[in-house]
XYZ file of C-alpha atoms in Angstrom:
769
model
C -22.452 5.154 -16.734
C -24.623 3.131 -19.086
C -23.654 -0.133 -20.774
C -25.519 -2.127 -23.405
C -25.681 -5.875 -22.801
C -26.082 -6.628 -26.519
C -22.933 -4.564 -27.176
C -21.110 -6.415 -24.370
C -22.077 -9.794 -25.845
C -20.471 -8.850 -29.165
C -17.203 -9.654 -27.358
C -18.372 -13.017 -25.948
C -18.656 -16.398 -27.673
C -22.320 -16.856 -26.748
C -25.666 -15.220 -27.486
C -27.478 -12.826 -25.167
C -30.740 -14.621 -25.951
C -29.422 -17.742 -24.191
C -28.794 -15.904 -20.917
C -31.099 -15.547 -17.934
C -30.786 -11.804 -17.302
C -31.861 -11.959 -13.659
C -29.234 -14.586 -12.853
C -26.581 -12.599 -14.708
C -27.350 -9.388 -12.778
C -27.204 -11.338 -9.513
C -23.747 -12.663 -10.445
C -22.489 -9.194 -11.395
C -23.813 -7.763 -8.117
C -22.154 -10.417 -5.965
C -18.843 -10.827 -7.813
C -18.057 -7.692 -9.829
C -19.835 -4.451 -8.994
C -23.270 -3.339 -7.852
C -25.687 -2.648 -10.707
C -27.821 0.376 -9.830
C -30.511 -0.582 -12.354
C -31.120 -2.784 -15.374
C -33.705 -1.531 -17.868
C -35.012 -3.475 -20.819
C -34.790 -1.695 -24.177
C -37.356 -2.797 -26.756
C -37.336 -1.211 -30.196
C -39.967 -2.362 -32.678
C -39.637 -1.566 -36.366
C -43.192 -0.276 -36.909
C -42.842 3.324 -35.683
C -39.487 4.100 -37.412
C -38.820 5.205 -40.966
C -35.892 6.784 -42.812
C -36.754 9.523 -45.328
C -34.665 11.373 -47.896
C -34.762 15.158 -47.629
C -35.354 16.580 -51.117
C -35.973 20.029 -52.587
C -39.656 19.367 -51.971
C -39.048 18.219 -48.395
C -39.719 14.700 -47.057
C -42.067 12.655 -49.270
C -43.915 9.625 -47.924
C -46.355 7.748 -50.214
C -46.530 10.761 -52.565
C -47.406 13.063 -49.665
C -45.162 15.767 -48.260
C -44.723 15.270 -44.517
C -45.372 18.179 -42.186
C -42.216 18.114 -40.019
C -40.869 20.632 -37.482
C -38.170 22.936 -38.902
C -34.493 22.221 -38.167
C -31.313 24.054 -39.209
C -29.069 21.109 -40.152
C -31.103 19.665 -43.052
C -29.110 18.773 -46.182
C -30.578 17.873 -49.550
C -30.335 14.185 -50.496
C -29.489 13.270 -46.885
C -31.457 10.659 -45.006
C -33.077 11.247 -41.597
C -34.781 8.967 -39.128
C -38.456 9.617 -38.317
C -40.662 8.193 -35.590
C -44.448 7.844 -35.577
C -46.017 9.597 -32.606
C -49.788 9.559 -32.432
C -51.018 9.961 -35.992
C -48.056 11.936 -37.353
C -44.369 11.545 -38.140
C -41.667 13.614 -36.474
C -37.875 13.695 -36.227
C -36.493 10.825 -34.138
C -34.492 11.718 -31.038
C -31.934 9.920 -28.870
C -34.741 9.234 -26.416
C -36.630 7.257 -29.060
C -33.640 4.899 -29.379
C -33.333 4.273 -25.666
C -31.295 7.286 -24.517
C -32.236 9.770 -21.814
C -31.511 12.911 -23.874
C -34.138 14.571 -26.021
C -31.758 15.499 -28.886
C -32.742 15.242 -32.534
C -30.703 12.632 -34.420
C -28.334 13.701 -37.227
C -28.534 12.326 -40.743
C -28.089 8.568 -41.188
C -26.327 6.478 -43.830
C -28.662 4.669 -46.241
C -27.307 2.686 -49.187
C -30.581 2.390 -51.133
C -31.087 5.858 -52.601
C -33.661 4.882 -55.254
C -36.560 5.505 -52.907
C -37.580 8.513 -50.866
C -38.303 6.507 -47.733
C -37.579 3.156 -46.105
C -39.134 1.310 -43.184
C -36.482 0.392 -40.584
C -35.851 -3.040 -39.121
C -33.403 -3.078 -36.219
C -31.041 -5.919 -35.372
C -30.993 -7.234 -31.786
C -34.201 -5.383 -30.981
C -34.230 -6.620 -27.395
C -31.459 -5.122 -25.314
C -30.779 -4.481 -21.626
C -29.093 -1.332 -20.330
C -26.942 -1.582 -17.183
C -26.724 1.526 -15.015
C -23.432 1.558 -13.081
C -22.422 4.199 -10.535
C -19.133 5.822 -11.602
C -17.936 5.926 -8.001
C -18.196 2.132 -7.679
C -15.646 1.501 -10.473
C -13.237 4.353 -9.812
C -10.472 1.776 -9.050
C -11.153 -0.272 -12.199
C -10.210 1.544 -15.431
C -10.985 -1.613 -17.423
C -14.643 -1.528 -16.333
C -15.172 1.860 -18.003
C -15.813 -0.038 -21.248
C -17.977 -2.714 -22.811
C -14.909 -4.894 -23.404
C -14.009 -4.758 -19.702
C -17.474 -5.881 -18.619
C -17.479 -8.563 -21.325
C -14.300 -10.027 -19.799
C -15.937 -10.207 -16.352
C -19.194 -11.676 -17.661
C -17.341 -14.292 -19.742
C -15.494 -15.346 -16.577
C -18.741 -15.470 -14.578
C -20.511 -17.589 -17.216
C -17.398 -19.687 -17.942
C -17.621 -18.994 -21.687
C -14.815 -17.852 -24.024
C -14.053 -14.177 -24.554
C -13.409 -13.289 -28.188
C -9.754 -12.311 -28.735
C -9.105 -8.573 -28.833
C -7.425 -8.979 -32.234
C -10.835 -9.762 -33.730
C -11.755 -6.094 -33.225
C -8.459 -4.479 -34.254
C -7.112 -3.558 -37.678
C -3.880 -5.361 -38.615
C -2.134 -2.348 -40.123
C 1.600 -1.680 -39.922
C 2.685 -0.182 -36.591
C 5.843 1.942 -36.479
C 7.128 2.156 -32.880
C 9.722 4.475 -31.413
C 10.930 5.083 -27.847
C 11.968 8.625 -28.736
C 9.876 11.704 -27.977
C 9.603 12.587 -31.675
C 7.885 11.019 -34.666
C 9.444 12.345 -37.833
C 7.460 13.532 -40.807
C 7.260 10.866 -43.570
C 5.240 9.739 -46.588
C 2.503 8.157 -44.453
C 2.460 10.974 -41.893
C 2.773 14.553 -43.231
C 3.222 15.996 -39.725
C 6.042 15.676 -37.205
C 4.991 14.840 -33.628
C 6.973 16.214 -30.660
C 6.337 15.229 -27.032
C 7.682 17.986 -24.762
C 6.208 16.936 -21.437
C 6.802 13.942 -19.183
C 3.061 13.951 -18.438
C 2.463 12.350 -21.847
C 3.827 8.808 -21.621
C 2.710 7.561 -25.052
C 1.184 8.981 -28.229
C -0.328 6.932 -31.089
C -1.490 8.475 -34.341
C -2.490 7.806 -37.962
C -3.176 10.079 -40.957
C -6.213 9.521 -43.188
C -6.152 11.414 -46.511
C -9.309 11.943 -48.571
C -11.562 10.735 -45.788
C -14.804 12.668 -46.284
C -17.370 13.209 -43.574
C -20.353 10.871 -43.854
C -23.368 10.027 -41.711
C -23.171 7.074 -39.356
C -25.150 3.898 -39.902
C -28.391 3.429 -38.021
C -26.827 0.587 -36.004
C -23.959 2.842 -34.860
C -26.387 5.622 -33.936
C -28.559 3.132 -32.043
C -25.535 1.854 -30.093
C -24.439 5.316 -29.043
C -27.937 6.498 -28.109
C -28.505 3.479 -25.876
C -25.536 4.536 -23.702
C -26.324 8.285 -23.873
C -23.556 9.311 -26.299
C -24.699 11.936 -28.790
C -24.203 10.852 -32.434
C -22.720 13.518 -34.741
C -21.166 11.987 -37.888
C -19.337 8.807 -38.814
C -15.806 10.095 -38.138
C -16.598 11.614 -34.742
C -18.943 8.782 -33.756
C -16.087 6.362 -34.394
C -13.945 8.015 -31.702
C -16.807 7.833 -29.197
C -17.578 4.224 -30.135
C -13.934 3.257 -29.492
C -14.014 4.994 -26.091
C -17.210 3.172 -25.064
C -15.993 -0.134 -26.502
C -12.396 -0.292 -25.183
C -12.412 2.446 -22.548
C -9.593 4.522 -24.096
C -10.533 8.033 -25.342
C -9.208 9.260 -28.673
C -9.601 12.336 -30.853
C -9.773 13.280 -34.552
C -8.381 16.558 -35.937
C -9.249 18.291 -39.194
C -5.772 18.699 -40.734
C -6.549 21.952 -42.553
C -5.782 23.775 -39.276
C -2.470 21.938 -38.687
C 1.063 23.126 -39.440
C 4.077 20.912 -40.118
C 4.651 20.017 -36.455
C 2.243 18.979 -33.718
C 3.486 19.494 -30.154
C 2.235 17.918 -26.923
C 3.409 20.183 -24.120
C 2.826 22.026 -20.879
C 3.700 25.578 -19.910
C 1.794 27.394 -22.647
C -0.810 30.031 -21.872
C -3.248 30.209 -24.748
C -6.901 30.909 -25.358
C -8.772 27.872 -26.629
C -12.321 27.660 -27.962
C -13.582 24.203 -26.985
C -16.120 21.932 -28.659
C -18.794 22.970 -26.164
C -18.438 26.588 -27.425
C -16.772 27.849 -24.231
C -13.409 29.617 -24.242
C -10.719 28.845 -21.674
C -7.188 30.079 -21.036
C -4.718 27.268 -20.464
C -2.099 27.630 -17.747
C 1.385 26.266 -17.054
C 0.147 22.887 -15.765
C -2.377 22.029 -18.493
C -1.329 19.544 -21.179
C -2.176 20.971 -24.594
C -1.819 19.737 -28.156
C -0.668 22.628 -30.336
C 0.393 23.266 -33.914
C 2.233 26.446 -34.698
C 0.825 29.135 -32.441
C -2.603 27.538 -32.231
C -3.883 25.288 -29.419
C -5.790 22.338 -30.870
C -7.145 20.709 -27.721
C -7.020 20.530 -23.931
C -5.375 17.118 -23.922
C -7.341 14.250 -22.405
C -10.348 16.459 -21.668
C -11.871 18.166 -24.732
C -10.909 19.080 -28.286
C -10.844 22.544 -29.771
C -13.631 23.836 -32.013
C -11.303 25.193 -34.711
C -9.744 21.780 -35.447
C -13.023 19.846 -35.152
C -14.507 17.617 -37.833
C -17.014 19.539 -39.968
C -18.902 18.770 -43.180
C -16.072 20.178 -45.354
C -13.372 18.039 -43.707
C -11.423 15.822 -46.113
C -8.189 14.839 -44.316
C -8.007 13.847 -40.641
C -5.389 12.954 -38.045
C -6.479 10.568 -35.309
C -4.650 10.249 -31.968
C -4.814 8.326 -28.719
C -2.404 8.947 -25.850
C -1.384 8.028 -22.325
C -1.531 11.094 -20.075
C -0.731 11.505 -16.370
C -3.967 10.835 -14.406
C -3.279 13.461 -11.735
C -2.594 16.218 -14.276
C -5.778 15.448 -16.224
C -7.927 15.453 -13.083
C -6.380 18.730 -11.871
C -6.963 20.446 -15.234
C -10.522 19.119 -15.554
C -11.354 20.425 -12.069
C -9.651 23.777 -12.650
C -11.581 24.447 -15.880
C -14.787 22.754 -14.658
C -14.675 20.388 -17.640
C -15.215 16.889 -16.255
C -15.872 14.850 -19.409
C -16.268 11.177 -20.352
C -12.700 11.369 -21.640
C -11.156 12.972 -18.550
C -12.913 10.549 -16.184
C -11.252 7.636 -17.961
C -7.798 9.225 -18.099
C -8.028 9.931 -14.349
C -8.161 6.185 -13.663
C -4.782 5.520 -15.300
C -4.590 4.349 -18.938
C -1.736 2.623 -20.763
C 0.513 2.535 -23.824
C -1.176 -0.623 -25.129
C -4.610 0.924 -24.668
C -3.616 3.951 -26.775
C -2.323 1.763 -29.605
C -5.390 -0.501 -29.490
C -7.686 2.537 -29.690
C -6.161 3.581 -33.046
C -6.363 0.017 -34.364
C -9.980 -0.264 -33.193
C -10.886 2.997 -34.977
C -9.398 1.763 -38.243
C -11.294 -1.530 -37.862
C -14.496 0.516 -37.401
C -13.853 2.470 -40.616
C -13.243 -0.770 -42.474
C -16.267 -2.647 -41.097
C -18.578 0.308 -41.791
C -17.096 0.638 -45.333
C -16.231 4.251 -44.660
C -12.600 4.188 -45.762
C -9.982 1.908 -47.299
C -7.444 1.453 -44.519
C -5.122 -0.897 -46.435
C -2.143 1.469 -46.777
C -2.527 3.294 -43.457
C 0.394 3.121 -41.015
C 0.106 3.672 -37.277
C 2.870 5.585 -35.478
C 3.375 5.309 -31.742
C 5.955 6.818 -29.409
C 6.672 6.042 -25.763
C 7.676 3.166 -23.514
C 5.763 -0.108 -23.618
C 3.806 -1.049 -20.503
C 6.051 -2.470 -17.779
C 5.284 -6.092 -17.019
C 4.269 -6.557 -13.386
C 4.658 -9.977 -11.740
C 3.327 -10.757 -8.252
C 4.161 -13.917 -6.319
C 2.493 -15.713 -3.404
C 2.094 -19.171 -1.921
C -0.988 -21.376 -1.894
C -0.954 -21.448 1.905
C -1.069 -17.646 2.065
C -4.176 -17.500 -0.155
C -6.044 -19.962 2.028
C -5.035 -18.192 5.244
C -6.046 -14.761 3.986
C -9.375 -15.856 2.516
C -10.175 -18.496 5.151
C -11.181 -21.090 2.553
C -9.970 -24.414 1.161
C -9.322 -23.906 -2.560
C -7.329 -25.983 -5.039
C -4.496 -24.685 -7.181
C -6.506 -25.568 -10.314
C -9.347 -23.345 -9.127
C -6.975 -20.447 -8.450
C -5.311 -20.826 -11.833
C -8.672 -21.055 -13.630
C -10.050 -17.934 -11.923
C -7.021 -15.780 -12.709
C -6.656 -17.094 -16.268
C -10.288 -16.230 -17.087
C -9.546 -12.655 -16.023
C -6.554 -12.531 -18.440
C -3.852 -12.989 -15.793
C -0.942 -15.225 -16.803
C -0.176 -17.804 -14.117
C 2.841 -20.053 -13.631
C 3.387 -22.324 -10.613
C 6.898 -23.225 -9.427
C 7.829 -24.839 -6.105
C 4.330 -24.252 -4.688
C 4.644 -20.550 -5.513
C 2.295 -18.724 -7.880
C 3.870 -16.180 -10.220
C 1.136 -14.029 -11.735
C 1.659 -11.552 -14.571
C -0.818 -8.663 -14.292
C -2.529 -7.755 -17.609
C -1.711 -4.313 -19.008
C -5.243 -2.975 -18.515
C -5.063 -3.498 -14.717
C -1.409 -2.788 -13.990
C -1.419 0.993 -13.407
C -3.250 1.487 -10.087
C -5.537 -1.507 -9.697
C -3.419 -4.626 -9.061
C -0.268 -3.586 -7.191
C 0.178 -6.018 -4.266
C -0.572 -9.700 -3.662
C -3.637 -8.844 -1.556
C -5.227 -7.385 -4.700
C -4.906 -10.800 -6.315
C -6.425 -12.458 -3.250
C -9.399 -10.137 -3.662
C -9.785 -11.256 -7.294
C -9.710 -14.909 -6.247
C -12.102 -14.315 -3.368
C -14.751 -12.424 -5.303
C -14.808 -14.893 -8.211
C -14.825 -17.843 -5.787
C -17.794 -16.132 -4.145
C -17.735 -14.420 -0.773
C -21.315 -15.599 -0.300
C -20.128 -19.215 -0.433
C -17.756 -18.751 2.519
C -19.310 -19.960 5.770
C -19.367 -17.024 8.190
C -17.721 -17.808 11.528
C -17.656 -15.181 14.248
C -14.188 -14.712 15.742
C -13.817 -15.965 19.288
C -11.817 -14.109 21.895
C -11.592 -14.820 25.602
C -11.749 -11.648 27.632
C -10.767 -11.110 31.255
C -11.599 -8.142 33.413
C -8.524 -6.175 34.462
C -7.535 -2.792 35.785
C -5.414 -0.901 33.245
C -3.375 1.484 35.361
C -1.818 3.147 32.339
C -5.232 4.089 30.928
C -6.315 5.251 34.379
C -3.243 7.515 34.528
C -4.060 9.017 31.112
C -7.642 9.678 32.193
C -6.478 11.415 35.356
C -4.047 13.632 33.437
C -6.825 14.511 30.990
C -9.092 15.512 33.850
C -6.346 17.615 35.414
C -5.594 19.525 32.218
C -9.225 19.830 31.125
C -10.895 20.852 34.398
C -8.026 21.858 36.647
C -6.121 23.927 34.087
C -9.002 24.881 31.759
C -7.378 23.510 28.613
C -9.018 22.309 25.396
C -8.280 18.710 24.407
C -7.126 18.095 20.816
C -7.633 14.854 18.879
C -5.605 15.082 15.657
C -4.544 12.614 12.957
C -1.661 10.200 13.441
C -0.149 11.875 10.377
C 1.655 15.163 9.974
C -0.070 17.852 7.924
C 2.495 18.317 5.132
C 1.073 21.669 4.025
C 1.273 23.177 7.529
C 4.703 21.617 8.112
C 5.945 23.333 4.976
C 4.836 26.666 6.426
C 6.622 26.104 9.760
C 9.653 24.537 8.027
C 9.449 21.250 9.919
C 12.628 19.220 9.222
C 12.042 16.576 6.521
C 14.682 14.190 7.886
C 12.475 13.497 10.917
C 9.475 12.395 8.856
C 8.542 8.709 8.504
C 6.666 8.003 5.256
C 3.997 5.276 5.045
C 3.745 3.034 1.985
C 0.023 3.580 1.314
C -0.833 7.120 2.470
C -4.452 8.192 2.914
C -3.654 11.298 0.839
C -0.712 13.266 -0.483
C -1.040 15.715 2.409
C -1.052 13.010 5.104
C 1.771 10.637 4.203
C 4.168 11.046 7.169
C 3.676 9.666 10.696
C 3.720 12.203 13.508
C 7.068 12.301 15.308
C 5.915 14.978 17.773
C 2.645 16.451 19.025
C 4.024 19.964 18.553
C 2.940 20.640 14.902
C -0.690 19.630 15.529
C -0.955 21.702 18.729
C 0.658 24.724 17.073
C -1.781 24.372 14.160
C -4.676 24.282 16.654
C -3.550 27.642 18.036
C -3.321 29.098 14.523
C -6.707 27.805 13.331
C -8.746 28.592 16.451
C -8.810 32.354 16.099
C -11.344 32.810 18.876
C -8.775 31.543 21.420
C -5.773 33.281 19.868
C -5.416 35.800 22.715
C -5.362 33.042 25.351
C -4.939 29.646 23.679
C -4.569 26.538 25.851
C -4.532 23.129 24.121
C -3.322 19.656 25.061
C -3.277 16.256 23.395
C -2.519 12.695 24.442
C -1.542 10.620 21.413
C 1.062 8.307 19.919
C 4.151 9.421 18.004
C 6.695 7.416 16.028
C 10.445 7.640 15.538
C 13.456 5.544 14.534
C 15.776 4.062 17.125
C 19.094 5.637 16.169
C 21.000 2.488 17.202
C 18.871 -0.360 15.802
C 16.906 1.656 13.164
C 13.726 -0.035 14.477
C 10.489 1.910 14.459
C 9.519 3.024 17.971
C 6.047 3.963 19.172
C 5.515 6.155 22.244
C 2.453 7.689 23.805
C 2.951 11.282 24.887
C 1.095 14.193 26.407
C 1.833 17.623 25.010
C 0.365 21.024 25.794
C 0.749 24.552 24.500
C -0.277 27.850 26.141
C 0.016 31.357 24.763
C -1.081 34.780 26.007
C 0.444 38.184 26.604
C 2.063 37.171 29.915
C 3.108 33.590 29.089
C 6.553 32.671 30.409
C 8.521 29.558 31.292
C 7.389 29.541 34.919
C 3.681 29.581 34.074
C 4.133 26.446 31.969
C 6.354 24.871 34.626
C 3.541 25.069 37.199
C 1.306 22.991 34.921
C 3.975 20.313 34.546
C 4.456 20.332 38.320
C 0.713 19.857 38.846
C 0.910 16.647 36.782
C 3.856 15.259 38.751
C 2.363 16.373 42.095
C -0.690 14.295 41.289
C 1.482 11.205 41.785
C 4.014 12.575 44.319
C 6.796 12.367 41.726
C 9.881 14.492 42.310
C 10.908 16.167 39.049
C 14.369 17.465 38.153
C 15.004 20.132 35.488
C 18.111 20.486 33.362
C 18.574 23.568 31.180
C 19.109 22.789 27.496
C 22.170 24.358 25.893
C 21.860 25.670 22.301
C 23.483 22.541 20.829
C 21.094 20.278 22.821
C 17.982 22.382 22.293
C 15.263 21.076 19.996
C 14.872 23.324 16.974
C 11.404 24.557 17.987
C 12.443 25.641 21.527
C 14.309 28.757 22.636
C 17.861 28.187 23.959
C 18.265 29.128 27.643
C 14.444 29.227 27.957
C 13.881 25.484 27.750
C 14.769 22.437 29.820
C 14.720 18.666 29.903
C 12.683 16.914 32.605
C 14.072 13.980 34.588
C 12.577 11.519 37.066
C 15.655 10.109 38.735
C 18.027 9.303 35.870
C 15.220 8.835 33.324
C 14.496 11.676 30.924
C 10.719 11.911 30.622
C 10.312 14.962 28.376
C 11.154 18.574 27.674
C 9.525 21.976 28.015
C 10.222 25.567 27.120
C 9.323 28.719 25.249
C 8.635 28.271 21.532
C 11.334 29.709 19.277
C 10.870 33.285 17.983
C 11.141 32.152 14.378
C 7.647 30.643 14.553
C 6.272 34.085 15.358
C 7.969 35.358 12.199
C 6.749 32.433 10.078
C 3.146 32.601 11.316
C 2.833 36.352 11.824
C -0.474 37.457 13.299
C -1.599 33.868 13.724
C 0.807 33.609 16.700
C 0.868 37.115 18.240
C 2.106 36.243 21.758
C 4.888 34.191 23.366
C 4.038 30.494 23.665
C 5.122 27.699 26.013
C 5.209 24.043 24.960
C 5.851 20.862 26.954
C 5.861 17.213 25.940
C 6.078 14.238 28.348
C 6.698 10.603 27.372
C 3.888 8.805 29.205
C 5.520 5.370 28.896
C 8.609 6.541 30.803
C 6.508 8.635 33.193
C 4.335 5.606 34.039
C 7.369 3.485 34.915
C 8.554 6.213 37.285
C 5.249 6.402 39.185
C 4.275 2.711 38.951
C 7.306 0.531 39.753
C 6.951 -3.178 39.074
C 4.902 -4.881 41.803
C 5.267 -8.496 42.966
C 2.748 -10.972 41.625
C -0.359 -11.383 43.740
C -2.665 -14.382 43.445
C -6.106 -13.244 42.271
C -8.883 -13.454 44.866
C -11.303 -16.342 44.528
C -14.188 -14.305 45.964
C -16.076 -11.402 44.407
C -14.188 -8.099 44.964
C -15.985 -5.082 46.452
C -15.465 -1.530 45.182
C -16.132 1.554 47.292
C -15.501 5.232 46.469
C -14.665 8.044 48.855
C -13.740 11.728 48.382
C -11.716 13.793 50.846
C -11.225 17.546 51.041
C -7.434 17.607 51.623
C -4.924 20.444 52.138
C -3.102 21.340 48.910
C 0.151 20.615 50.692
C -0.817 16.933 50.720
C -0.321 15.286 47.333
C -2.803 12.719 46.099
C 0.008 10.170 45.899
C 0.873 10.572 49.618
C -2.780 10.229 50.632
C -3.119 7.171 48.408
C -0.143 5.486 50.103
C -1.455 6.377 53.576
C -4.820 4.734 52.876
C -3.134 1.731 51.262
C -1.099 1.097 54.433
C -4.262 0.846 56.541
C -5.302 -2.472 54.918
C -2.328 -3.522 52.770
C -3.247 -7.209 52.397
C -6.712 -7.125 50.908
C -7.240 -3.571 49.630
C -5.879 -1.589 46.645
C -6.266 2.185 46.363
C -6.547 4.149 43.101
C -6.649 7.884 42.550
C -9.841 8.486 40.615
C -10.383 12.237 40.326
C -9.693 15.613 41.939
C -11.189 19.102 41.843
C -10.088 22.608 42.868
C -12.323 25.650 43.482
C -11.464 29.233 44.400
C -13.782 29.204 47.418
C -11.901 26.227 48.888
C -8.752 28.381 49.228
C -5.940 25.975 50.194
C -7.876 22.713 49.789
C -8.650 20.358 46.963
C -11.100 17.466 46.576
C -9.454 14.107 45.808
C -11.514 11.009 44.981
C -10.245 7.482 45.618
C -11.480 4.089 44.455
C -10.960 1.306 46.999
C -10.844 -2.291 45.753
C -11.353 -4.873 48.527
C -10.336 -8.425 47.556
C -11.352 -10.887 50.314
C -9.502 -14.200 50.335
C -11.383 -16.356 52.881
C -14.927 -14.995 53.027
C -17.266 -12.396 51.545
C -17.599 -9.230 53.614
C -21.012 -8.149 54.850
C -22.319 -4.615 54.393
C -21.707 -3.854 58.098
C -18.089 -5.013 57.811
C -17.537 -2.839 54.725
C -19.098 0.165 56.470
C -16.732 -0.448 59.394
C -13.686 -0.455 57.067
C -14.800 2.774 55.392
C -15.509 4.456 58.735
C -12.028 3.575 60.013
C -10.403 4.942 56.835
C -12.388 8.204 57.086
C -11.427 8.753 60.730
C -7.720 8.068 60.151
C -7.407 10.369 57.127
C -9.367 13.201 58.753
C -7.346 13.004 61.965
C -3.979 12.820 60.207
C -4.461 15.920 58.019
C -7.486 17.690 59.503
C -9.348 16.731 56.339
C -13.062 16.170 55.826
C -15.149 13.696 53.865
C -16.931 15.356 50.970
């Protein structure tokens, strides 16, 4: 997007010539938005001239000019020429600072006694700001010169001219109904038949002929890469660039008695860019009779466009649903300057101001007498949004010492209304930032912080004392991962913490179990996962190469409500799914048993009756798992209805198990008495034994621990099974020696390790690997 600094300063009570441009760009970069580039625009008067096109052509100093042919020439119309080399030629947008090489239309000249006039521009020196659209996608107000003027006025601490200085003061007729009735000032009834149109403002201009725009208007539009056409159309584009709210003008000769804003109509529409589209049920269209006039919020229709024969026009500005506009623009591949602004969320007040600004433009350019024009607007006024916070909270969040006067001054300059009661700030959000931009108190803290200056805050690195420790829970998770990955040849899955709403709709996942977050990352990921099952089932469906023999597992957190206290609970679980032609309950049970055998835990199974069975498991083919009296999970065959819902994507029976690791850890790691940390440096040694499969790793661990119980701790580190080992498996242990009175020598450590090796090998006929 391009913005003209001279245009911006029309809204500010100071002159651009008094400003240091480099300092201003630095302030904008550090406190508002990053400026991609700032180019100086210098237009001198010498190479420009306006000529009248006559029956003899263009005459300059009694000589006919040799100019390139063009199809839009009209007799007695004035055109802008530029001197290039030794000859004159038609001026283009590029000559006035634009980047498009388009020939300029005719221009308005009030002195018709001559055949040519030399041109002297006002505000010849200008600066063009280049702003990336993606950097202001959250700020609808910054898609306009007025929005940037407000920010710059706050940065420079100078007054911003009141918006009323740029708006016509005509009568405004407001209604909350969805219909504007036909009357003397408005010969058309307006009907709003869709909730996606929140407001609609309009005015009728009779006997309003099409005229050329002034050179100053054309220069303004060219500088920001908007193509000038004629005064009536250029006015709509000038309003959009000035205030950020798109509007449209219709030639009324194509209109019937009633104009309807609606959805659900399928019509062919020839657009202004000469392409034809077919609207669908979701598009918002403006229609009259059987004819579609425009694809609302995106582009007008060619048949109702302003042409040279136009005499009566209807102007409109509306508030459309941002999501609907973006969806339609993407569907029809018509991303326009208008649609990009509507996508950001515009307002009722913005629509009304756009009509008033257009009438002010007609009046200031002496194009039309607006004295008796009435403005009609339907819809609900913008809801006032008030956010409250304390002074202490601001300082804590920003990490600065700031006075209440400074906070009030910053927010007031940005058009927020601030009242302070009982050390609480109550801030009214201005209408142009209330839709999606400023919604929570943290958004206000960001406004205060950026205008205060993040670069003025002294950076202090956070300090955190860390202590080395052995996290047994993480060690357990790592061991289970190794077992499932290498021992059981499974693929590990790492999915989002959110449920995939689209996939859950397909598998009919119950909505009452879903926990919605306040600020979702997207519409499809707005519910926290309450089970690992949907993600693992989706992995089977999407990984077609493994469909005949799919084996996936995941260790992740899930969330649920405590049915008694309604508190949110977080649990870490391991879940796995296997599916092939021969999958049955007992195949899956052996995998669960391998996990419990790793820690010598005795597991009890209890068959789930139909009324107890989870909805995704088969009754009589599923069971709950218990360690003592504690239920640690469930396992079973996946219900047949998933095969019906997913079809070929799930061709074979599938087994699923899910274990609560928090409960499982308590069962295998009972609370141990406190032990005073050793004062001397601990020593770590590793050893691997080839043990009979009949000996669990947990039993071997306890045996080794009992050899030196006072100054040694034993941890299961890893294990490995191979076909050629037959009835043996390799189990690795980590031994942590914590001396209390002295440091052990290498010979002493070797002696300890030798004794451990001999005892283990003798007890089970094992070998050191």
